[in-house]
Coordinates of C-alpha atoms in Angstrom, one line a residue:
Chain A
M1 CA -19.1 -12.0 -12.4
V2 CA -19.2 -8.1 -12.0
R3 CA -21.6 -6.3 -14.0
F4 CA -22.0 -2.3 -13.7
E5 CA -25.3 -1.2 -15.1
H6 CA -25.8 2.6 -15.2
V7 CA -23.8 2.5 -11.6
S8 CA -23.0 6.7 -10.6
K9 CA -22.0 7.9 -7.9
T10 CA -22.3 11.3 -6.9
Y11 CA -20.5 12.4 -3.7
A12 CA -22.7 15.1 -1.3
G13 CA -21.3 18.4 -2.8
G14 CA -22.8 17.5 -6.2
H15 CA -19.4 16.0 -7.7
K16 CA -19.7 13.3 -9.6
A17 CA -16.8 10.8 -9.2
V18 CA -18.5 7.4 -11.1
D19 CA -20.8 9.1 -14.0
D20 CA -23.1 6.6 -15.8
L21 CA -20.9 3.5 -16.0
N22 CA -21.4 0.5 -17.9
L23 CA -19.3 -2.7 -18.1
E24 CA -19.4 -6.2 -17.8
I25 CA -16.2 -8.7 -15.8
E26 CA -16.0 -11.7 -17.0
R27 CA -15.5 -14.8 -14.6
G28 CA -11.2 -15.1 -14.4
E29 CA -10.6 -12.0 -16.0
F30 CA -7.8 -9.2 -15.0
V31 CA -9.4 -6.0 -15.8
C32 CA -7.0 -2.8 -15.3
F33 CA -9.1 0.1 -14.3
I34 CA -7.1 3.6 -15.8
G35 CA -7.3 6.8 -16.4
P36 CA -5.7 10.1 -14.9
S37 CA -6.7 11.1 -11.1
G38 CA -9.7 11.8 -10.4
C39 CA -11.5 9.8 -13.1
G40 CA -13.6 7.7 -10.7
K41 CA -11.0 4.2 -11.3
T42 CA -10.6 4.0 -7.9
T43 CA -14.1 5.0 -6.7
T44 CA -15.2 2.8 -9.4
M45 CA -13.5 -0.2 -7.5
K46 CA -14.4 0.4 -4.3
M47 CA -18.4 0.6 -4.9
I48 CA -17.5 -3.1 -5.8
N49 CA -17.1 -4.2 -2.2
R50 CA -19.0 -1.5 -1.6
L51 CA -16.1 0.4 0.5
H52 CA -18.2 3.1 -1.6
E53 CA -22.1 2.4 -2.2
P54 CA -23.0 3.9 -5.8
T55 CA -26.1 6.7 -5.7
A56 CA -27.9 4.7 -9.0
G57 CA -27.6 1.7 -10.7
T58 CA -27.0 -1.0 -9.5
I59 CA -23.7 -3.1 -9.6
S60 CA -23.9 -7.0 -9.4
V61 CA -21.7 -9.9 -8.4
N62 CA -22.3 -13.3 -9.8
G63 CA -25.5 -12.3 -10.7
K64 CA -26.4 -11.1 -7.4
D65 CA -27.1 -7.0 -6.7
I66 CA -24.8 -6.0 -3.9
M67 CA -27.3 -4.0 -2.5
Q68 CA -28.5 -7.5 -1.2
F69 CA -25.9 -8.6 0.7
D70 CA -24.7 -8.0 4.0
P71 CA -21.8 -5.6 3.4
V72 CA -20.0 -6.9 5.7
E73 CA -20.3 -10.6 4.2
L74 CA -19.7 -9.3 1.1
R75 CA -16.1 -8.2 1.6
R76 CA -15.0 -11.2 3.5
S77 CA -16.0 -13.0 0.2
I78 CA -13.8 -10.8 -1.9
G79 CA -10.1 -10.2 -1.7
Y80 CA -8.4 -6.8 -1.2
V81 CA -5.2 -5.6 -1.3
I82 CA -4.2 -1.7 -1.4
Q83 CA -1.0 0.4 -2.3
Q84 CA -0.4 1.3 1.4
I85 CA 0.0 -2.9 1.8
G86 CA -2.5 -2.1 5.6
L87 CA -1.2 -5.1 7.3
F88 CA -1.7 -5.5 10.7
P89 CA 1.3 -4.7 12.4
H90 CA 1.3 -5.9 15.7
M91 CA -0.1 -9.5 14.2
T92 CA 2.7 -12.0 12.7
I93 CA 2.5 -12.6 9.7
A94 CA 0.6 -15.6 10.3
Q95 CA -2.1 -13.7 11.9
N96 CA -2.4 -11.7 9.2
V97 CA -2.9 -13.9 6.0
E98 CA -5.6 -16.0 8.5
L99 CA -7.4 -13.3 9.1
V100 CA -10.4 -13.3 7.0
P101 CA -10.3 -17.3 7.2
K102 CA -10.7 -16.5 10.8
L103 CA -13.8 -14.0 10.6
L104 CA -15.0 -16.8 8.7
G105 CA -14.7 -19.1 11.5
W106 CA -12.6 -21.7 10.2
D107 CA -10.3 -23.9 12.6
A108 CA -7.0 -23.3 14.4
A109 CA -5.9 -26.2 11.7
R110 CA -7.6 -25.3 8.8
R111 CA -6.0 -21.6 9.2
K112 CA -2.3 -23.2 9.5
S113 CA -2.3 -25.5 6.6
R114 CA -4.1 -23.0 4.3
V115 CA -1.5 -20.6 5.1
D116 CA 1.3 -22.8 4.8
E117 CA -0.2 -23.5 1.5
L118 CA -0.1 -19.8 0.5
M119 CA 3.3 -18.5 1.3
P120 CA 5.4 -20.5 -0.8
M121 CA 3.0 -19.7 -3.3
V122 CA 4.7 -16.0 -2.9
G123 CA 8.3 -17.5 -2.6
L124 CA 7.9 -16.8 1.5
D125 CA 9.7 -20.1 3.8
P126 CA 6.4 -20.5 6.4
E127 CA 9.0 -21.8 8.7
E128 CA 11.5 -19.2 8.5
Y129 CA 8.5 -15.5 7.9
R130 CA 5.6 -17.2 9.5
D131 CA 6.0 -16.0 13.0
R132 CA 7.8 -12.4 12.6
Y133 CA 6.0 -9.2 12.4
P134 CA 5.2 -7.0 9.0
K135 CA 7.9 -4.5 10.5
E136 CA 11.1 -7.2 10.0
L137 CA 9.9 -7.8 6.3
S138 CA 10.7 -5.6 3.2
G139 CA 8.2 -3.7 1.1
G140 CA 7.9 -6.1 -1.7
Q141 CA 7.4 -9.0 0.8
Q142 CA 5.2 -7.5 3.1
Q143 CA 2.9 -6.7 -0.3
R144 CA 3.8 -10.4 -1.2
I145 CA 2.0 -11.1 2.1
G146 CA -0.9 -8.7 1.5
V147 CA -1.6 -10.5 -1.8
I148 CA -1.5 -13.7 0.2
R149 CA -3.9 -12.5 2.6
A150 CA -6.5 -11.5 -0.5
L151 CA -6.3 -14.7 -1.1
A152 CA -6.5 -16.9 1.8
A153 CA -9.9 -17.2 2.1
E154 CA -10.7 -18.7 -1.5
P155 CA -12.1 -15.3 -3.0
E156 CA -12.9 -16.0 -6.5
L157 CA -13.2 -11.5 -7.1
I158 CA -10.1 -9.8 -6.2
L159 CA -9.6 -5.8 -5.8
M160 CA -6.3 -4.1 -6.1
D161 CA -6.1 -0.6 -5.4
E162 CA -2.8 -0.1 -6.7
P163 CA -1.1 -2.8 -5.6
F164 CA 2.2 -2.1 -6.2
G165 CA 3.0 1.2 -6.3
A166 CA 4.4 2.5 -3.9
L167 CA 7.3 -0.2 -4.4
D168 CA 10.6 0.3 -6.0
P169 CA 10.7 -0.6 -9.5
I170 CA 12.2 -3.8 -9.9
T171 CA 10.2 -5.1 -7.0
R172 CA 7.5 -4.1 -8.6
E173 CA 8.4 -5.9 -12.4
S174 CA 8.8 -8.9 -9.5
L175 CA 5.3 -8.5 -8.3
Q176 CA 4.0 -7.9 -11.6
D177 CA 6.0 -11.2 -12.4
E178 CA 4.3 -12.9 -9.6
L179 CA 0.6 -12.1 -10.2
K180 CA 0.1 -12.6 -13.3
R181 CA 1.9 -16.4 -12.9
L182 CA -0.4 -16.2 -9.9
Q183 CA -3.0 -15.4 -11.8
A184 CA -2.3 -17.8 -14.9
K185 CA -2.3 -20.8 -12.1
L186 CA -5.4 -19.4 -9.8
K187 CA -7.7 -18.2 -12.8
K188 CA -9.3 -15.7 -10.2
T189 CA -11.1 -12.3 -11.4
I190 CA -9.2 -9.7 -10.8
V191 CA -10.0 -5.6 -10.6
F192 CA -6.7 -3.9 -10.6
V193 CA -6.5 0.1 -10.6
T194 CA -3.8 1.3 -11.1
H195 CA -1.9 4.6 -12.9
D196 CA 0.7 3.0 -14.7
M197 CA 0.6 2.3 -18.2
D198 CA 3.1 -0.2 -18.4
E199 CA 1.7 -2.1 -15.4
A200 CA -1.6 -2.4 -17.1
L201 CA -0.6 -3.5 -20.6
K202 CA 1.5 -6.2 -18.7
L203 CA -0.9 -7.3 -16.7
A204 CA -4.7 -6.7 -17.7
D205 CA -6.2 -9.1 -20.0
R206 CA -8.5 -5.7 -21.0
I207 CA -7.8 -2.1 -20.0
V208 CA -10.3 -0.1 -18.6
I209 CA -9.6 3.5 -19.5
M210 CA -11.6 6.1 -17.6
K211 CA -12.2 9.7 -18.1
D212 CA -14.5 12.1 -15.8
G213 CA -16.1 9.8 -14.5
K214 CA -17.0 7.3 -17.3
V215 CA -15.6 4.2 -19.6
H216 CA -13.7 6.1 -22.2
Q217 CA -12.9 3.0 -24.2
V218 CA -12.8 -0.4 -23.4
A219 CA -10.2 -3.3 -24.6
T220 CA -7.6 -5.3 -24.6
P221 CA -3.8 -3.9 -24.4
D222 CA -3.6 -4.9 -28.0
E223 CA -6.0 -3.3 -29.6
L224 CA -5.1 -0.4 -27.4
L225 CA -2.0 -0.3 -28.4
R226 CA -3.0 -0.5 -31.9
H227 CA -6.5 1.4 -32.0
P228 CA -7.0 4.2 -29.2
K229 CA -9.9 5.5 -29.9
D230 CA -8.9 9.0 -29.7
E231 CA -6.4 11.3 -29.2
F232 CA -7.0 11.5 -24.8
V233 CA -6.1 7.4 -25.6
A234 CA -3.3 7.6 -27.6
Q235 CA -1.7 10.2 -25.5
F236 CA -2.7 8.5 -22.0
V237 CA -1.4 5.1 -23.6
G238 CA 2.0 7.3 -25.0
R239 CA 3.2 7.8 -27.7
D240 CA 6.3 6.2 -27.5
R241 CA 4.8 3.3 -26.3
L242 CA 2.2 2.9 -29.5
A243 CA 6.0 3.4 -31.7
A244 CA 7.3 0.9 -29.6
A245 CA 4.6 -1.6 -30.0
P246 CA 6.9 -4.3 -31.9
E247 CA 4.2 -5.5 -34.7
L248 CA 3.7 -1.4 -35.7
L249 CA 7.5 -0.3 -36.3
S250 CA 8.1 0.2 -39.4
V251 CA 11.4 0.1 -41.8
S252 CA 12.0 3.0 -41.8
E253 CA 12.2 3.5 -38.0
V254 CA 14.9 0.8 -37.4
M255 CA 16.9 0.8 -40.3
I256 CA 20.4 1.8 -40.6
R257 CA 20.5 5.0 -42.5
R258 CA 24.3 5.3 -44.1
P259 CA 25.0 2.1 -45.4
V260 CA 28.5 1.8 -47.3
T261 CA 28.0 1.7 -50.3
V262 CA 30.7 1.8 -53.0
D263 CA 30.9 3.1 -56.9
P264 CA 30.2 0.6 -59.8
D265 CA 33.8 1.6 -61.4
H266 CA 35.4 1.3 -58.3
G267 CA 38.1 -1.7 -58.8
L268 CA 37.8 -4.9 -56.4
A269 CA 40.6 -4.6 -54.0
E270 CA 39.6 -1.4 -53.3
A271 CA 36.6 -2.5 -52.8
V272 CA 38.1 -5.2 -50.5
V273 CA 40.1 -2.6 -48.5
T274 CA 36.2 -0.4 -48.1
M275 CA 35.2 -3.9 -46.8
K276 CA 38.1 -4.6 -44.0
K277 CA 37.9 -0.8 -43.0
R278 CA 34.2 -0.4 -42.5
R279 CA 34.6 -4.1 -40.7
V280 CA 31.4 -5.6 -43.2
N281 CA 31.2 -8.4 -45.8
S282 CA 29.1 -6.8 -48.1
L283 CA 28.8 -3.1 -50.2
L284 CA 26.1 -1.5 -52.0
V285 CA 26.6 -1.0 -54.5
T286 CA 25.3 3.1 -55.8
D287 CA 25.3 5.4 -58.6
E288 CA 25.9 9.0 -58.0
N289 CA 22.2 9.6 -57.1
D290 CA 23.0 7.3 -54.2
R291 CA 20.4 4.9 -56.6
L292 CA 20.8 0.8 -56.2
L293 CA 22.7 -0.9 -58.2
G294 CA 23.8 -4.2 -56.8
L295 CA 25.3 -5.9 -54.2
V296 CA 28.6 -7.6 -54.0
T297 CA 29.9 -9.3 -51.1
A298 CA 33.4 -10.9 -49.4
N299 CA 32.3 -14.6 -50.7
E300 CA 32.3 -13.6 -54.3
L301 CA 34.9 -11.2 -54.3
K302 CA 37.4 -14.0 -52.6
N303 CA 37.8 -16.0 -55.9
V304 CA 37.9 -12.8 -58.4
Q305 CA 41.1 -10.8 -58.6
R306 CA 40.8 -8.3 -61.2
G307 CA 37.7 -5.9 -62.6
T308 CA 35.6 -3.4 -61.0
V309 CA 32.8 -3.5 -58.8
A310 CA 30.4 -3.1 -61.9
S311 CA 31.8 -6.5 -62.9
V312 CA 30.8 -9.1 -60.5
M313 CA 28.0 -7.4 -58.6
R314 CA 24.4 -8.7 -58.0
T315 CA 21.8 -7.4 -59.8
S316 CA 18.9 -9.4 -58.6
F317 CA 18.0 -9.3 -55.0
P318 CA 15.4 -8.9 -52.6
V319 CA 14.9 -4.9 -51.1
T320 CA 12.5 -3.3 -48.8
T321 CA 10.7 0.3 -48.7
P322 CA 11.2 2.9 -45.4
D323 CA 7.2 2.3 -45.2
A324 CA 6.8 -1.8 -44.8
R325 CA 6.3 -3.3 -41.7
L326 CA 8.9 -4.9 -39.3
Q327 CA 7.7 -8.1 -39.3
E328 CA 7.6 -8.2 -43.4
A329 CA 10.6 -7.1 -43.4
F330 CA 12.0 -9.7 -40.9
E331 CA 9.3 -11.9 -43.3
Q332 CA 11.4 -11.7 -46.0
M333 CA 14.9 -12.3 -44.8
F334 CA 14.1 -15.1 -42.6
L335 CA 12.5 -16.8 -45.8
A336 CA 15.8 -15.9 -48.0
H337 CA 18.0 -16.4 -45.4
L338 CA 19.8 -13.4 -45.5
E339 CA 21.4 -11.6 -42.9
F340 CA 20.5 -7.8 -44.4
L341 CA 18.0 -6.1 -47.0
P342 CA 18.7 -2.7 -48.4
V343 CA 15.8 -0.2 -48.7
V344 CA 15.3 1.9 -51.4
D345 CA 12.4 4.5 -51.5
T346 CA 10.1 4.4 -54.6
D347 CA 12.5 5.8 -56.8
G348 CA 14.9 2.9 -55.9
I349 CA 17.1 5.3 -54.4
L350 CA 19.1 3.2 -51.6
V351 CA 18.0 5.0 -48.1
G352 CA 18.8 2.6 -45.7
L353 CA 19.6 -1.0 -44.7
V354 CA 18.5 -3.3 -42.4
T355 CA 20.1 -6.7 -40.8
S356 CA 18.8 -9.5 -38.7
T357 CA 21.5 -7.8 -35.4
T358 CA 19.0 -3.9 -35.8
M359 CA 15.8 -5.9 -36.8
V360 CA 16.6 -8.3 -33.4
D361 CA 18.0 -5.0 -31.3
A362 CA 14.7 -3.0 -32.3
L363 CA 12.4 -5.8 -31.1
S364 CA 14.2 -6.6 -27.9
R365 CA 14.0 -3.0 -27.3
A366 CA 10.1 -2.5 -27.9
L367 CA 9.5 -5.2 -26.3
W368 CA 11.5 -5.1 -22.9
T369 CA 12.6 -1.8 -22.2
D370 CA 9.8 0.3 -23.3
G371 CA 8.9 1.9 -20.0
E372 CA 12.7 3.0 -19.2
A373 CA 13.4 4.4 -22.9
S374 CA 10.3 6.7 -22.3
Chain B
M1 CA 17.0 14.3 60.7
N2 CA 16.6 13.5 64.4
E3 CA 13.4 14.7 64.3
I4 CA 11.6 13.2 61.6
L5 CA 13.7 9.7 62.8
Q6 CA 12.0 10.8 65.9
V7 CA 8.1 11.1 64.3
L8 CA 9.0 7.8 62.5
K9 CA 9.7 6.3 66.0
D10 CA 6.3 6.9 66.9
P11 CA 4.6 3.8 67.4
Q12 CA 1.1 5.8 66.9
T13 CA 2.5 7.2 64.4
Q14 CA 3.3 4.6 62.1
A15 CA 0.5 3.1 63.2
M16 CA -1.4 6.1 61.6
L17 CA 0.9 6.0 58.4
R18 CA -0.2 2.5 57.9
T19 CA -3.8 3.7 57.5
Q20 CA -3.3 7.0 55.8
V21 CA -1.0 5.4 52.9
V22 CA -3.5 2.7 52.6
Q23 CA -6.5 5.1 52.8
H24 CA -4.4 7.5 50.1
L25 CA -4.0 3.8 47.6
V26 CA -7.2 3.8 47.6
L27 CA -8.8 7.1 46.9
S28 CA -6.1 7.3 44.2
L29 CA -6.4 4.1 42.7
T30 CA -10.3 4.3 42.7
S31 CA -10.1 7.8 41.0
V32 CA -8.1 6.8 38.4
L33 CA -9.7 3.3 37.6
L34 CA -12.9 5.0 37.3
A35 CA -11.9 7.6 35.2
T36 CA -10.7 5.1 33.3
L37 CA -13.8 3.1 32.7
V38 CA -15.3 6.5 31.5
A39 CA -12.3 8.0 30.0
V40 CA -11.7 5.0 27.4
P41 CA -15.4 4.3 26.0
A42 CA -15.9 8.8 26.3
G43 CA -12.4 8.7 24.0
I44 CA -13.5 5.5 21.2
W45 CA -16.8 7.1 21.9
L46 CA -15.3 10.5 20.2
T47 CA -13.2 9.1 17.4
R48 CA -17.1 8.0 16.7
H49 CA -18.4 11.5 16.5
E50 CA -15.4 13.6 15.4
R51 CA -17.4 16.7 15.2
L52 CA -17.8 16.8 19.2
A53 CA -14.7 15.9 19.6
S54 CA -13.0 18.9 20.3
P55 CA -15.9 20.7 22.5
V56 CA -15.8 17.8 24.7
L57 CA -11.9 18.1 24.9
T58 CA -11.9 22.0 25.1
V59 CA -14.7 20.9 28.4
V60 CA -12.8 18.5 29.9
S61 CA -9.3 20.5 30.1
L62 CA -10.8 23.3 31.4
V63 CA -11.8 20.9 34.6
Q64 CA -7.9 20.7 34.4
T65 CA -6.9 24.2 34.8
L66 CA -9.4 24.9 37.8
P67 CA -7.6 25.2 41.5
S68 CA -7.3 22.0 43.0
I69 CA -8.2 23.0 46.5
A70 CA -10.9 25.4 44.8
L71 CA -12.7 22.8 43.0
L72 CA -12.3 20.4 46.5
A73 CA -14.1 23.2 48.7
F74 CA -16.9 23.7 45.9
M75 CA -18.0 20.2 46.3
I76 CA -18.4 20.1 50.4
P77 CA -22.0 22.3 50.0
F78 CA -22.7 19.2 47.1
M79 CA -21.2 16.3 49.0
G80 CA -20.1 16.7 51.8
I81 CA -16.8 15.5 53.7
G82 CA -15.1 12.4 53.3
S83 CA -14.2 10.3 50.8
A84 CA -17.0 10.7 48.4
P85 CA -16.4 14.2 47.1
A86 CA -12.1 14.5 46.9
I87 CA -13.2 11.2 44.7
T88 CA -14.9 12.8 42.6
A89 CA -12.8 15.7 42.2
L90 CA -9.8 13.8 41.7
F91 CA -11.8 11.2 39.0
L92 CA -12.2 14.7 37.3
Y93 CA -8.7 15.3 36.9
A94 CA -7.8 11.6 36.2
L95 CA -10.3 12.1 32.6
L96 CA -8.0 14.8 30.8
P97 CA -5.5 12.6 30.1
I98 CA -6.7 9.6 29.7
L99 CA -9.2 10.7 27.5
R100 CA -7.1 12.7 25.6
N101 CA -4.8 9.8 24.8
T102 CA -7.7 6.9 24.2
Y103 CA -8.3 9.9 21.7
T104 CA -5.4 10.5 19.9
G105 CA -4.6 7.3 20.0
I106 CA -7.2 5.5 17.8
Q107 CA -7.0 9.1 15.7
G108 CA -3.5 7.9 14.8
V109 CA -4.2 4.5 13.6
D110 CA -3.0 3.5 10.3
P111 CA -5.2 4.7 8.4
A112 CA -4.0 1.7 6.3
A113 CA -4.9 -0.9 8.4
R114 CA -8.0 0.1 8.8
E115 CA -9.1 0.4 5.4
S116 CA -8.1 -3.1 5.0
A117 CA -9.7 -3.7 8.1
R118 CA -12.8 -2.2 6.4
G119 CA -11.9 -4.2 3.2
M120 CA -11.1 -7.2 4.4
G121 CA -14.6 -7.0 6.4
M122 CA -14.6 -6.8 9.8
T123 CA -17.0 -5.3 11.7
D124 CA -16.7 -2.3 13.1
R125 CA -16.7 -4.1 16.6
Q126 CA -14.3 -6.3 15.3
M127 CA -11.8 -3.1 14.3
L128 CA -12.1 -1.6 17.0
F129 CA -10.7 -4.6 19.1
M130 CA -8.3 -6.5 16.8
V131 CA -7.2 -3.0 15.0
E132 CA -7.6 -0.2 16.4
L133 CA -7.6 -0.8 20.5
P134 CA -4.1 -2.7 20.3
L135 CA -2.2 -0.1 17.8
A136 CA -3.5 2.4 20.3
F137 CA -2.8 0.5 23.4
R138 CA 0.5 1.8 24.5
V139 CA -0.9 5.8 24.1
I140 CA -4.2 4.9 26.2
M141 CA -1.6 3.2 28.9
S142 CA 0.6 5.9 29.3
G143 CA -2.4 8.6 29.3
I144 CA -3.5 6.4 32.4
R145 CA 0.5 6.4 33.6
V146 CA 0.0 10.5 33.4
S147 CA -3.1 10.9 35.7
T148 CA -2.2 7.8 37.7
V149 CA 1.1 9.6 38.6
M150 CA -0.2 13.3 39.0
I151 CA -4.0 12.1 41.6
I152 CA -1.6 10.2 43.9
G153 CA 0.3 13.6 44.0
W154 CA -3.3 15.3 43.9
A155 CA -4.4 13.3 46.6
T156 CA -2.7 14.6 49.4
L157 CA -5.1 17.2 48.6
A158 CA -8.1 14.7 49.6
A159 CA -6.9 15.4 53.4
F160 CA -9.1 19.4 53.3
V161 CA -12.2 17.4 53.1
G162 CA -12.1 14.6 55.4
A163 CA -11.1 11.8 52.8
G164 CA -7.5 10.9 54.9
G165 CA -4.9 9.9 53.6
L166 CA -1.3 11.1 53.6
G167 CA -2.3 14.6 52.9
D168 CA -3.0 14.2 56.8
M169 CA -0.2 13.9 58.0
V170 CA 1.4 17.0 56.2
L171 CA -1.5 18.8 57.4
M172 CA -0.7 17.3 61.0
G173 CA 3.0 18.7 60.0
F174 CA 2.3 21.9 58.7
S175 CA -0.2 22.4 62.4
M176 CA 2.5 21.2 64.7
V177 CA 5.1 23.1 62.9
S178 CA 6.8 19.3 62.4
T179 CA 9.0 18.8 59.4
G180 CA 9.5 15.4 60.7
H181 CA 6.0 15.2 60.1
I182 CA 5.5 16.8 56.9
I183 CA 8.5 14.7 55.2
A184 CA 6.9 11.2 56.6
G185 CA 3.6 12.3 54.6
G186 CA 5.1 13.7 51.7
V187 CA 8.2 11.2 51.3
P188 CA 5.2 8.1 50.6
V189 CA 3.4 10.2 48.4
T190 CA 6.6 10.7 46.1
L191 CA 7.8 6.9 46.6
M192 CA 3.9 6.1 45.8
A193 CA 4.2 8.4 42.3
L194 CA 7.6 6.5 41.4
L195 CA 6.5 2.8 42.4
A196 CA 3.4 3.4 40.1
D197 CA 5.1 5.6 37.1
Y198 CA 7.3 2.4 37.2
G199 CA 5.0 -0.2 37.7
L200 CA 2.5 0.8 34.9
G201 CA 5.5 1.4 32.2
R202 CA 6.6 -1.9 32.6
L203 CA 3.5 -3.3 32.7
E204 CA 2.9 -1.1 29.4
R205 CA 5.6 -2.7 27.9
A206 CA 5.1 -6.3 29.1
A207 CA 1.7 -5.5 27.3
T208 CA 2.6 -4.0 23.9
P209 CA 2.5 -6.4 20.8
A210 CA 5.9 -7.9 19.9
G211 CA 4.8 -6.2 16.3
L212 CA 5.0 -3.0 17.9
R213 CA 7.9 -3.6 20.1
V214 CA 10.4 -4.9 17.2
S215 CA 11.1 -1.2 15.9
E216 CA 12.2 -0.1 18.8
G217 CA 14.4 -2.6 20.6
G218 CA 15.9 -2.9 16.7
H219 CA 17.2 -6.4 15.3

């Protein structure tokens, strides 16, 4: 859909904003450009619709060199959304949305039906909002209009320059969700510039990390989290986030470090009291060196009146190690219908405990709140 | 008071006043109209040639600082007497507010609107007529309004180069030492200026796109 071949952009002062960039963007792909400020991501995007022109190399859209297009026609065929939204304050919402169709000469009836079709896609009732002015809308509503305005003339390709960067976090999230939903439905090719890694990881099919005008790494969000190319990428992606990728979590990161234990020579009555006091339904039996010897559960104790813990404890049960992947531990628990797994090191010393509750907590933290937690 | 009434009662003076009011209006409005026709395109042109903006505006401001009597007198050797030198001088004075407001009005258009206009594929012409001029309209209009009010006042001086207008009545009052004539000439000038200010203000509001009015009205 879009192909960069040895594209460079050198400014008059000799500053090289983009340096020998090669990239191919597939049809229907959602690509995020991300990188530190000044890395050339915005320049790269703006070269696609010739708001900036490359000083070397070729960019082609649908196989045709963009320099062969009339820039005005090229831009009309490509959707464009900017951070500052840029709705025209003197035009109504409908007039804003239908602007490119109007420039393209669509008749009034066709334009109106297009507006009425687009507005509900972002949850705005045409009857209510069509004749309002941008100032009467909230920032989030305005950018929703900004997005459908870019879709109005049914472009295959849409460029978005940090479109949600100026919105508050809650509005930003809901617009990201809506965009993702729209993209899934409409299958547009989207080139999206952002400086927000959470946003890129959430939206992109592929992330292009840029540095000093060059493509530094191109990868799917998953690959990027698993295999950051080097320290720069790792730092950019963020250590917290790398650790928070749920499939990368290890048991030691989520386990309870001081599980409730009991000595093997304790009496059963005492064990029951401990369980009640600590509100647990099982106890791990360890010796004075914290070596794990066995396990007793409340159910087993119910029917036994006398004796020591050692006499009733189970000695055969699954355990896991601190280095194990959380995912493996989860499968182990799931298959054995267990609610918990003791964690022992290579010397058989008890170091912790994972329960289904701690796992769910850890997974949900990693999946849904990584941004806020870091 | 009596003196004024007496002046006004005289049918000859009344006829004179009527002619002078018309002359005055024609002088002022022609100058402002011509100035608008020149200054608005020139202001737009300056926004496209940023480097020239500052020198051009400086030169035009210099004209503004010349004493009006001096400028009028200066016109005589070149253009003789009558309405031509008067309109030329008034035209030069009317330029600055309109030129400056057109320039700053268009400069002041939100860069985001301009960028999205370009990114959506507007031609330069479309951008000017669909975005920049509508958004700068209010500022340009207020420049025209300032010029009009100012020129209506200054047109009184046109009488010095024989262009007629209410200045004639005032001059007559001077030579006859008649306060009645001075007031009969001066008051209509003030009224005309106030009326023009009010009328153009109304026009400005009526022609401002509704979307730009929303913010002030509160809703």
